[in-house]
mmCIF file of N, CA and C in Angstrom:
data_model
loop_
_atom_site.group_PDB
_atom_site.id
_atom_site.type_symbol
_atom_site.label_atom_id
_atom_site.label_comp_id
_atom_site.label_asym_id
_atom_site.label_seq_id
_atom_site.Cartn_x
_atom_site.Cartn_y
_atom_site.Cartn_z
ATOM 1 N N UNK A 1 25.760 -7.287 35.238
ATOM 2 C CA UNK A 1 26.024 -8.703 35.299
ATOM 3 C C UNK A 1 24.979 -9.469 34.451
ATOM 4 N N UNK A 2 25.441 -10.374 33.637
ATOM 5 C CA UNK A 2 24.563 -11.132 32.750
ATOM 6 C C UNK A 2 24.217 -12.437 33.332
ATOM 7 N N UNK A 3 22.963 -12.626 33.753
ATOM 8 C CA UNK A 3 22.433 -13.831 34.396
ATOM 9 C C UNK A 3 21.783 -14.737 33.379
ATOM 10 N N UNK A 4 21.918 -14.425 32.132
ATOM 11 C CA UNK A 4 21.246 -15.237 31.049
ATOM 12 C C UNK A 4 21.943 -16.598 31.036
ATOM 13 N N UNK A 5 21.117 -17.628 30.996
ATOM 14 C CA UNK A 5 21.578 -18.995 30.991
ATOM 15 C C UNK A 5 22.054 -19.362 29.614
ATOM 16 N N UNK A 6 23.249 -19.931 29.494
ATOM 17 C CA UNK A 6 23.749 -20.422 28.175
ATOM 18 C C UNK A 6 23.034 -21.666 27.765
ATOM 19 N N UNK A 7 22.638 -21.708 26.455
ATOM 20 C CA UNK A 7 22.004 -22.911 26.006
ATOM 21 C C UNK A 7 22.982 -24.030 26.019
ATOM 22 N N UNK A 8 22.536 -25.215 26.238
ATOM 23 C CA UNK A 8 23.411 -26.380 26.218
ATOM 24 C C UNK A 8 23.931 -26.546 24.771
ATOM 25 N N UNK A 9 23.019 -26.502 23.817
ATOM 26 C CA UNK A 9 23.386 -26.805 22.423
ATOM 27 C C UNK A 9 22.521 -26.014 21.503
ATOM 28 N N UNK A 10 23.093 -25.451 20.467
ATOM 29 C CA UNK A 10 22.330 -24.822 19.364
ATOM 30 C C UNK A 10 22.666 -25.594 18.121
ATOM 31 N N UNK A 11 21.822 -25.453 17.136
ATOM 32 C CA UNK A 11 21.878 -26.153 15.859
ATOM 33 C C UNK A 11 21.982 -25.136 14.761
ATOM 34 N N UNK A 12 22.801 -25.442 13.738
ATOM 35 C CA UNK A 12 22.829 -24.591 12.525
ATOM 36 C C UNK A 12 21.671 -25.106 11.675
ATOM 37 N N UNK A 13 21.360 -24.334 10.634
ATOM 38 C CA UNK A 13 20.296 -24.772 9.717
ATOM 39 C C UNK A 13 20.693 -26.082 9.051
ATOM 40 N N UNK A 14 21.965 -26.258 8.702
ATOM 41 C CA UNK A 14 22.453 -27.508 8.033
ATOM 42 C C UNK A 14 22.249 -28.725 8.984
ATOM 43 N N UNK A 15 22.532 -28.543 10.287
ATOM 44 C CA UNK A 15 22.369 -29.661 11.224
ATOM 45 C C UNK A 15 20.934 -29.990 11.376
ATOM 46 N N UNK A 16 20.032 -29.033 11.508
ATOM 47 C CA UNK A 16 18.586 -29.267 11.659
ATOM 48 C C UNK A 16 18.038 -29.965 10.419
ATOM 49 N N UNK A 17 18.499 -29.540 9.274
ATOM 50 C CA UNK A 17 18.015 -30.172 8.014
ATOM 51 C C UNK A 17 18.473 -31.639 7.984
ATOM 52 N N UNK A 18 19.673 -31.896 8.412
ATOM 53 C CA UNK A 18 20.189 -33.295 8.416
ATOM 54 C C UNK A 18 19.466 -34.134 9.449
ATOM 55 N N UNK A 19 19.134 -33.579 10.556
ATOM 56 C CA UNK A 19 18.343 -34.256 11.606
ATOM 57 C C UNK A 19 17.006 -34.647 10.985
ATOM 58 N N UNK A 20 16.302 -33.743 10.318
ATOM 59 C CA UNK A 20 14.994 -34.018 9.690
ATOM 60 C C UNK A 20 15.164 -35.090 8.617
ATOM 61 N N UNK A 21 16.203 -35.045 7.854
ATOM 62 C CA UNK A 21 16.465 -36.062 6.814
ATOM 63 C C UNK A 21 16.716 -37.436 7.423
ATOM 64 N N UNK A 22 17.501 -37.568 8.459
ATOM 65 C CA UNK A 22 17.736 -38.783 9.188
ATOM 66 C C UNK A 22 16.432 -39.350 9.782
ATOM 67 N N UNK A 23 15.630 -38.499 10.398
ATOM 68 C CA UNK A 23 14.387 -38.917 10.932
ATOM 69 C C UNK A 23 13.453 -39.522 9.935
ATOM 70 N N UNK A 24 13.452 -38.901 8.733
ATOM 71 C CA UNK A 24 12.528 -39.397 7.654
ATOM 72 C C UNK A 24 12.995 -40.745 7.117
ATOM 73 N N UNK A 25 14.246 -41.076 7.362
ATOM 74 C CA UNK A 25 14.761 -42.386 6.861
ATOM 75 C C UNK A 25 14.899 -43.494 7.935
ATOM 76 N N UNK A 26 14.485 -43.161 9.181
ATOM 77 C CA UNK A 26 14.622 -44.100 10.245
ATOM 78 C C UNK A 26 13.703 -45.280 9.997
ATOM 79 N N UNK A 27 14.180 -46.467 10.411
ATOM 80 C CA UNK A 27 13.356 -47.684 10.227
ATOM 81 C C UNK A 27 12.367 -47.923 11.340
ATOM 82 N N UNK A 28 12.284 -47.061 12.321
ATOM 83 C CA UNK A 28 11.280 -47.139 13.338
ATOM 84 C C UNK A 28 10.923 -45.694 13.784
ATOM 85 N N UNK A 29 9.887 -45.559 14.550
ATOM 86 C CA UNK A 29 9.451 -44.222 14.933
ATOM 87 C C UNK A 29 10.431 -43.584 15.900
ATOM 88 N N UNK A 30 10.946 -42.400 15.611
ATOM 89 C CA UNK A 30 11.850 -41.661 16.498
ATOM 90 C C UNK A 30 11.347 -40.280 16.650
ATOM 91 N N UNK A 31 11.742 -39.655 17.809
ATOM 92 C CA UNK A 31 11.319 -38.314 18.099
ATOM 93 C C UNK A 31 12.454 -37.293 17.746
ATOM 94 N N UNK A 32 13.664 -37.749 17.608
ATOM 95 C CA UNK A 32 14.773 -36.859 17.305
ATOM 96 C C UNK A 32 16.081 -37.606 17.422
ATOM 97 N N UNK A 33 17.140 -36.868 17.775
ATOM 98 C CA UNK A 33 18.395 -37.513 17.988
ATOM 99 C C UNK A 33 18.874 -37.290 19.469
ATOM 100 N N UNK A 34 19.720 -38.223 19.932
ATOM 101 C CA UNK A 34 20.338 -38.195 21.245
ATOM 102 C C UNK A 34 21.824 -37.890 21.130
ATOM 103 N N UNK A 35 22.282 -36.903 21.862
ATOM 104 C CA UNK A 35 23.726 -36.594 21.869
ATOM 105 C C UNK A 35 24.335 -36.976 23.158
ATOM 106 N N UNK A 36 25.430 -37.710 23.128
ATOM 107 C CA UNK A 36 26.147 -38.116 24.352
ATOM 108 C C UNK A 36 27.597 -37.987 24.128
ATOM 109 N N UNK A 37 28.328 -38.334 25.125
ATOM 110 C CA UNK A 37 29.822 -38.342 25.106
ATOM 111 C C UNK A 37 30.261 -39.671 25.603
ATOM 112 N N UNK A 38 31.229 -40.331 24.910
ATOM 113 C CA UNK A 38 31.753 -41.567 25.369
ATOM 114 C C UNK A 38 33.274 -41.447 25.416
ATOM 115 N N UNK A 39 33.812 -42.291 26.275
ATOM 116 C CA UNK A 39 35.297 -42.354 26.353
ATOM 117 C C UNK A 39 35.839 -43.124 25.181
ATOM 118 N N UNK A 40 36.648 -42.441 24.408
ATOM 119 C CA UNK A 40 37.206 -43.060 23.194
ATOM 120 C C UNK A 40 38.261 -42.205 22.552
ATOM 121 N N UNK A 41 39.000 -42.739 21.648
ATOM 122 C CA UNK A 41 39.985 -41.971 20.887
ATOM 123 C C UNK A 41 41.226 -41.602 21.626
ATOM 124 N N UNK A 42 42.167 -40.957 20.963
ATOM 125 C CA UNK A 42 43.432 -40.641 21.558
ATOM 126 C C UNK A 42 43.359 -39.426 22.503
ATOM 127 N N UNK A 43 42.278 -38.589 22.367
ATOM 128 C CA UNK A 43 42.208 -37.457 23.282
ATOM 129 C C UNK A 43 41.279 -37.637 24.451
ATOM 130 N N UNK A 44 40.578 -38.794 24.469
ATOM 131 C CA UNK A 44 39.786 -39.114 25.657
ATOM 132 C C UNK A 44 38.284 -39.163 25.519
ATOM 133 N N UNK A 45 37.676 -38.283 24.702
ATOM 134 C CA UNK A 45 36.248 -38.286 24.609
ATOM 135 C C UNK A 45 35.744 -38.178 23.163
ATOM 136 N N UNK A 46 34.649 -38.695 22.842
ATOM 137 C CA UNK A 46 34.056 -38.683 21.478
ATOM 138 C C UNK A 46 32.562 -38.408 21.571
ATOM 139 N N UNK A 47 32.087 -37.612 20.631
ATOM 140 C CA UNK A 47 30.602 -37.398 20.571
ATOM 141 C C UNK A 47 29.931 -38.629 20.067
ATOM 142 N N UNK A 48 28.751 -38.914 20.642
ATOM 143 C CA UNK A 48 27.953 -40.043 20.264
ATOM 144 C C UNK A 48 26.564 -39.517 19.829
ATOM 145 N N UNK A 49 26.182 -39.800 18.608
ATOM 146 C CA UNK A 49 24.871 -39.382 18.109
ATOM 147 C C UNK A 49 24.081 -40.592 17.671
ATOM 148 N N UNK A 50 22.878 -40.670 18.196
ATOM 149 C CA UNK A 50 22.012 -41.802 17.854
ATOM 150 C C UNK A 50 20.568 -41.358 17.789
ATOM 151 N N UNK A 51 19.657 -42.276 17.292
ATOM 152 C CA UNK A 51 18.275 -42.008 17.300
ATOM 153 C C UNK A 51 17.692 -41.950 18.685
ATOM 154 N N UNK A 52 16.742 -41.122 18.913
ATOM 155 C CA UNK A 52 16.024 -41.101 20.221
ATOM 156 C C UNK A 52 14.575 -41.475 19.951
ATOM 157 N N UNK A 53 14.107 -42.522 20.604
ATOM 158 C CA UNK A 53 12.748 -42.998 20.474
ATOM 159 C C UNK A 53 11.828 -42.395 21.505
ATOM 160 N N UNK A 54 12.521 -41.983 22.695
ATOM 161 C CA UNK A 54 11.734 -41.242 23.750
ATOM 162 C C UNK A 54 12.785 -40.515 24.531
ATOM 163 N N UNK A 55 12.268 -39.661 25.401
ATOM 164 C CA UNK A 55 13.170 -38.888 26.271
ATOM 165 C C UNK A 55 13.398 -39.752 27.572
ATOM 166 N N UNK A 56 14.662 -40.020 27.832
ATOM 167 C CA UNK A 56 15.015 -40.823 28.990
ATOM 168 C C UNK A 56 15.008 -39.948 30.247
ATOM 169 N N UNK A 57 14.874 -40.593 31.422
ATOM 170 C CA UNK A 57 14.935 -39.830 32.705
ATOM 171 C C UNK A 57 16.223 -39.004 32.792
ATOM 172 N N UNK A 58 16.048 -37.788 33.257
ATOM 173 C CA UNK A 58 17.131 -36.810 33.539
ATOM 174 C C UNK A 58 17.722 -36.246 32.214
ATOM 175 N N UNK A 59 17.311 -36.589 31.006
ATOM 176 C CA UNK A 59 17.840 -36.015 29.863
ATOM 177 C C UNK A 59 17.277 -34.582 29.668
ATOM 178 N N UNK A 60 18.094 -33.773 29.035
ATOM 179 C CA UNK A 60 17.634 -32.439 28.655
ATOM 180 C C UNK A 60 17.031 -32.543 27.238
ATOM 181 N N UNK A 61 15.877 -31.972 27.028
ATOM 182 C CA UNK A 61 15.251 -31.952 25.726
ATOM 183 C C UNK A 61 15.439 -30.520 25.148
ATOM 184 N N UNK A 62 16.092 -30.487 23.987
ATOM 185 C CA UNK A 62 16.246 -29.211 23.300
ATOM 186 C C UNK A 62 15.399 -29.270 22.010
ATOM 187 N N UNK A 63 14.630 -28.229 21.868
ATOM 188 C CA UNK A 63 13.805 -28.072 20.607
ATOM 189 C C UNK A 63 14.401 -26.882 19.894
ATOM 190 N N UNK A 64 14.999 -27.134 18.754
ATOM 191 C CA UNK A 64 15.609 -26.048 17.951
ATOM 192 C C UNK A 64 15.294 -26.242 16.513
ATOM 193 N N UNK A 65 14.814 -25.206 15.871
ATOM 194 C CA UNK A 65 14.489 -25.258 14.439
ATOM 195 C C UNK A 65 13.581 -26.411 14.126
ATOM 196 N N UNK A 66 12.611 -26.628 14.997
ATOM 197 C CA UNK A 66 11.560 -27.673 14.864
ATOM 198 C C UNK A 66 12.107 -29.114 14.874
ATOM 199 N N UNK A 67 13.246 -29.375 15.488
ATOM 200 C CA UNK A 67 13.758 -30.721 15.709
ATOM 201 C C UNK A 67 14.062 -30.897 17.199
ATOM 202 N N UNK A 68 13.992 -32.148 17.669
ATOM 203 C CA UNK A 68 14.237 -32.489 19.072
ATOM 204 C C UNK A 68 15.633 -33.129 19.172
ATOM 205 N N UNK A 69 16.421 -32.601 20.116
ATOM 206 C CA UNK A 69 17.707 -33.177 20.465
ATOM 207 C C UNK A 69 17.677 -33.508 21.981
ATOM 208 N N UNK A 70 17.923 -34.774 22.299
ATOM 209 C CA UNK A 70 17.974 -35.188 23.664
ATOM 210 C C UNK A 70 19.455 -35.211 24.110
ATOM 211 N N UNK A 71 19.747 -34.601 25.231
ATOM 212 C CA UNK A 71 21.159 -34.600 25.718
ATOM 213 C C UNK A 71 21.258 -35.519 26.861
ATOM 214 N N UNK A 72 22.143 -36.515 26.746
ATOM 215 C CA UNK A 72 22.431 -37.455 27.815
ATOM 216 C C UNK A 72 22.879 -36.628 29.052
ATOM 217 N N UNK A 73 22.343 -36.980 30.261
ATOM 218 C CA UNK A 73 22.717 -36.193 31.421
ATOM 219 C C UNK A 73 24.245 -36.166 31.725
ATOM 220 N N UNK A 74 24.908 -37.255 31.409
ATOM 221 C CA UNK A 74 26.378 -37.262 31.683
ATOM 222 C C UNK A 74 27.150 -36.353 30.738
ATOM 223 N N UNK A 75 26.539 -35.892 29.660
ATOM 224 C CA UNK A 75 27.212 -35.103 28.654
ATOM 225 C C UNK A 75 26.945 -33.624 28.796
ATOM 226 N N UNK A 76 25.934 -33.222 29.604
ATOM 227 C CA UNK A 76 25.527 -31.861 29.650
ATOM 228 C C UNK A 76 26.655 -30.921 30.005
ATOM 229 N N UNK A 77 27.438 -31.188 31.080
ATOM 230 C CA UNK A 77 28.495 -30.289 31.449
ATOM 231 C C UNK A 77 29.614 -30.172 30.406
ATOM 232 N N UNK A 78 29.737 -31.133 29.550
ATOM 233 C CA UNK A 78 30.754 -31.066 28.498
ATOM 234 C C UNK A 78 30.255 -30.323 27.250
ATOM 235 N N UNK A 79 28.946 -30.135 27.104
ATOM 236 C CA UNK A 79 28.368 -29.573 25.908
ATOM 237 C C UNK A 79 27.890 -28.142 26.053
ATOM 238 N N UNK A 80 27.798 -27.588 27.217
ATOM 239 C CA UNK A 80 27.143 -26.269 27.412
ATOM 240 C C UNK A 80 27.822 -25.248 26.487
ATOM 241 N N UNK A 81 27.028 -24.588 25.729
ATOM 242 C CA UNK A 81 27.464 -23.534 24.813
ATOM 243 C C UNK A 81 27.907 -24.045 23.461
ATOM 244 N N UNK A 82 27.718 -25.306 23.220
ATOM 245 C CA UNK A 82 28.181 -25.903 21.918
ATOM 246 C C UNK A 82 27.178 -25.640 20.787
ATOM 247 N N UNK A 83 27.751 -25.693 19.607
ATOM 248 C CA UNK A 83 26.930 -25.582 18.364
ATOM 249 C C UNK A 83 27.127 -26.827 17.571
ATOM 250 N N UNK A 84 26.039 -27.391 17.074
ATOM 251 C CA UNK A 84 26.045 -28.632 16.278
ATOM 252 C C UNK A 84 25.870 -28.198 14.852
ATOM 253 N N UNK A 85 26.762 -28.615 13.954
ATOM 254 C CA UNK A 85 26.656 -28.288 12.567
ATOM 255 C C UNK A 85 26.699 -29.619 11.726
ATOM 256 N N UNK A 86 26.428 -29.506 10.508
ATOM 257 C CA UNK A 86 26.518 -30.639 9.564
ATOM 258 C C UNK A 86 27.349 -30.204 8.354
ATOM 259 N N UNK A 87 28.386 -30.923 7.993
ATOM 260 C CA UNK A 87 29.173 -30.575 6.874
ATOM 261 C C UNK A 87 29.307 -31.727 5.911
ATOM 262 N N UNK A 88 29.199 -31.402 4.624
ATOM 263 C CA UNK A 88 29.447 -32.392 3.558
ATOM 264 C C UNK A 88 30.661 -31.901 2.800
ATOM 265 N N UNK A 89 31.681 -32.834 2.732
ATOM 266 C CA UNK A 89 32.891 -32.529 1.998
ATOM 267 C C UNK A 89 33.073 -33.599 0.985
ATOM 268 N N UNK A 90 34.102 -33.460 0.170
ATOM 269 C CA UNK A 90 34.301 -34.385 -0.955
ATOM 270 C C UNK A 90 34.360 -35.864 -0.510
ATOM 271 N N UNK A 91 35.145 -36.135 0.591
ATOM 272 C CA UNK A 91 35.360 -37.531 0.955
ATOM 273 C C UNK A 91 34.643 -37.879 2.330
ATOM 274 N N UNK A 92 34.008 -36.959 2.950
ATOM 275 C CA UNK A 92 33.427 -37.288 4.234
ATOM 276 C C UNK A 92 32.219 -36.304 4.520
ATOM 277 N N UNK A 93 31.370 -36.744 5.359
ATOM 278 C CA UNK A 93 30.286 -35.887 5.819
ATOM 279 C C UNK A 93 29.871 -36.301 7.250
ATOM 280 N N UNK A 94 29.324 -35.356 7.991
ATOM 281 C CA UNK A 94 28.921 -35.717 9.355
ATOM 282 C C UNK A 94 28.618 -34.469 10.195
ATOM 283 N N UNK A 95 28.170 -34.774 11.398
ATOM 284 C CA UNK A 95 27.921 -33.719 12.351
ATOM 285 C C UNK A 95 29.283 -33.240 12.917
ATOM 286 N N UNK A 96 29.382 -31.897 13.085
ATOM 287 C CA UNK A 96 30.550 -31.396 13.733
ATOM 288 C C UNK A 96 30.107 -30.488 14.857
ATOM 289 N N UNK A 97 30.895 -30.476 15.876
ATOM 290 C CA UNK A 97 30.580 -29.694 17.104
ATOM 291 C C UNK A 97 31.616 -28.584 17.312
ATOM 292 N N UNK A 98 31.116 -27.388 17.427
ATOM 293 C CA UNK A 98 31.922 -26.232 17.826
ATOM 294 C C UNK A 98 31.665 -26.155 19.355
ATOM 295 N N UNK A 99 32.610 -26.651 20.121
ATOM 296 C CA UNK A 99 32.450 -26.737 21.596
ATOM 297 C C UNK A 99 33.508 -25.846 22.280
ATOM 298 N N UNK A 100 33.021 -24.797 22.970
ATOM 299 C CA UNK A 100 33.918 -23.870 23.660
ATOM 300 C C UNK A 100 34.618 -24.505 24.845
ATOM 301 N N UNK A 101 34.189 -25.677 25.293
ATOM 302 C CA UNK A 101 34.787 -26.368 26.392
ATOM 303 C C UNK A 101 35.980 -27.250 26.009
ATOM 304 N N UNK A 102 36.171 -27.443 24.742
ATOM 305 C CA UNK A 102 37.335 -28.264 24.287
ATOM 306 C C UNK A 102 38.586 -27.472 24.471
ATOM 307 N N UNK A 103 39.639 -28.183 24.955
ATOM 308 C CA UNK A 103 40.951 -27.541 25.056
ATOM 309 C C UNK A 103 41.953 -28.210 24.100
ATOM 310 N N UNK A 104 41.594 -29.410 23.536
ATOM 311 C CA UNK A 104 42.463 -30.056 22.610
ATOM 312 C C UNK A 104 41.619 -31.086 21.820
ATOM 313 N N UNK A 105 42.094 -31.318 20.596
ATOM 314 C CA UNK A 105 41.558 -32.351 19.665
ATOM 315 C C UNK A 105 42.632 -33.219 19.170
ATOM 316 N N UNK A 106 42.346 -34.487 18.909
ATOM 317 C CA UNK A 106 43.386 -35.353 18.326
ATOM 318 C C UNK A 106 43.599 -34.938 16.879
ATOM 319 N N UNK A 107 44.654 -35.426 16.324
ATOM 320 C CA UNK A 107 45.052 -35.111 14.911
ATOM 321 C C UNK A 107 43.971 -35.482 13.877
ATOM 322 N N UNK A 108 43.269 -36.610 14.157
ATOM 323 C CA UNK A 108 42.266 -37.007 13.165
ATOM 324 C C UNK A 108 40.921 -36.260 13.398
ATOM 325 N N UNK A 109 40.802 -35.594 14.479
ATOM 326 C CA UNK A 109 39.580 -34.802 14.754
ATOM 327 C C UNK A 109 38.439 -35.631 15.297
ATOM 328 N N UNK A 110 38.640 -36.917 15.657
ATOM 329 C CA UNK A 110 37.586 -37.817 16.166
ATOM 330 C C UNK A 110 37.348 -37.674 17.611
ATOM 331 N N UNK A 111 38.335 -37.227 18.383
ATOM 332 C CA UNK A 111 38.150 -37.133 19.842
ATOM 333 C C UNK A 111 38.702 -35.861 20.304
ATOM 334 N N UNK A 112 38.296 -35.540 21.615
ATOM 335 C CA UNK A 112 38.665 -34.252 22.180
ATOM 336 C C UNK A 112 38.909 -34.307 23.708
ATOM 337 N N UNK A 113 39.393 -33.242 24.270
ATOM 338 C CA UNK A 113 39.602 -33.102 25.724
ATOM 339 C C UNK A 113 38.983 -31.824 26.129
ATOM 340 N N UNK A 114 38.407 -31.826 27.342
ATOM 341 C CA UNK A 114 37.812 -30.637 27.928
ATOM 342 C C UNK A 114 38.559 -30.164 29.157
ATOM 343 N N UNK A 115 38.402 -28.874 29.481
ATOM 344 C CA UNK A 115 39.071 -28.359 30.674
ATOM 345 C C UNK A 115 38.457 -28.822 31.938
#
């Protein structure tokens, strides 16, 4: 039996590099990024990424590849086991989440549903 605890979130090298880049361009002092989930879109939920100036009460602090990611406590159960990546394409760029808890995504890819 495997009792190893699943990480809430892991980062790819591309995501960690983008977090460092964003932090270097911030107009105020930040410690990292905050990841949350908000109700939005046609599938019900949307990832929310913002600067973190401090760790808020009850947040999970993840240190990965020398960057800090704060996880909103309301989002933890939706993110367990997820991987955060950063992709640059011809007409768009942004963070992408490979979330094993998702059961559906809307056609535009902006929102998702979990089991």
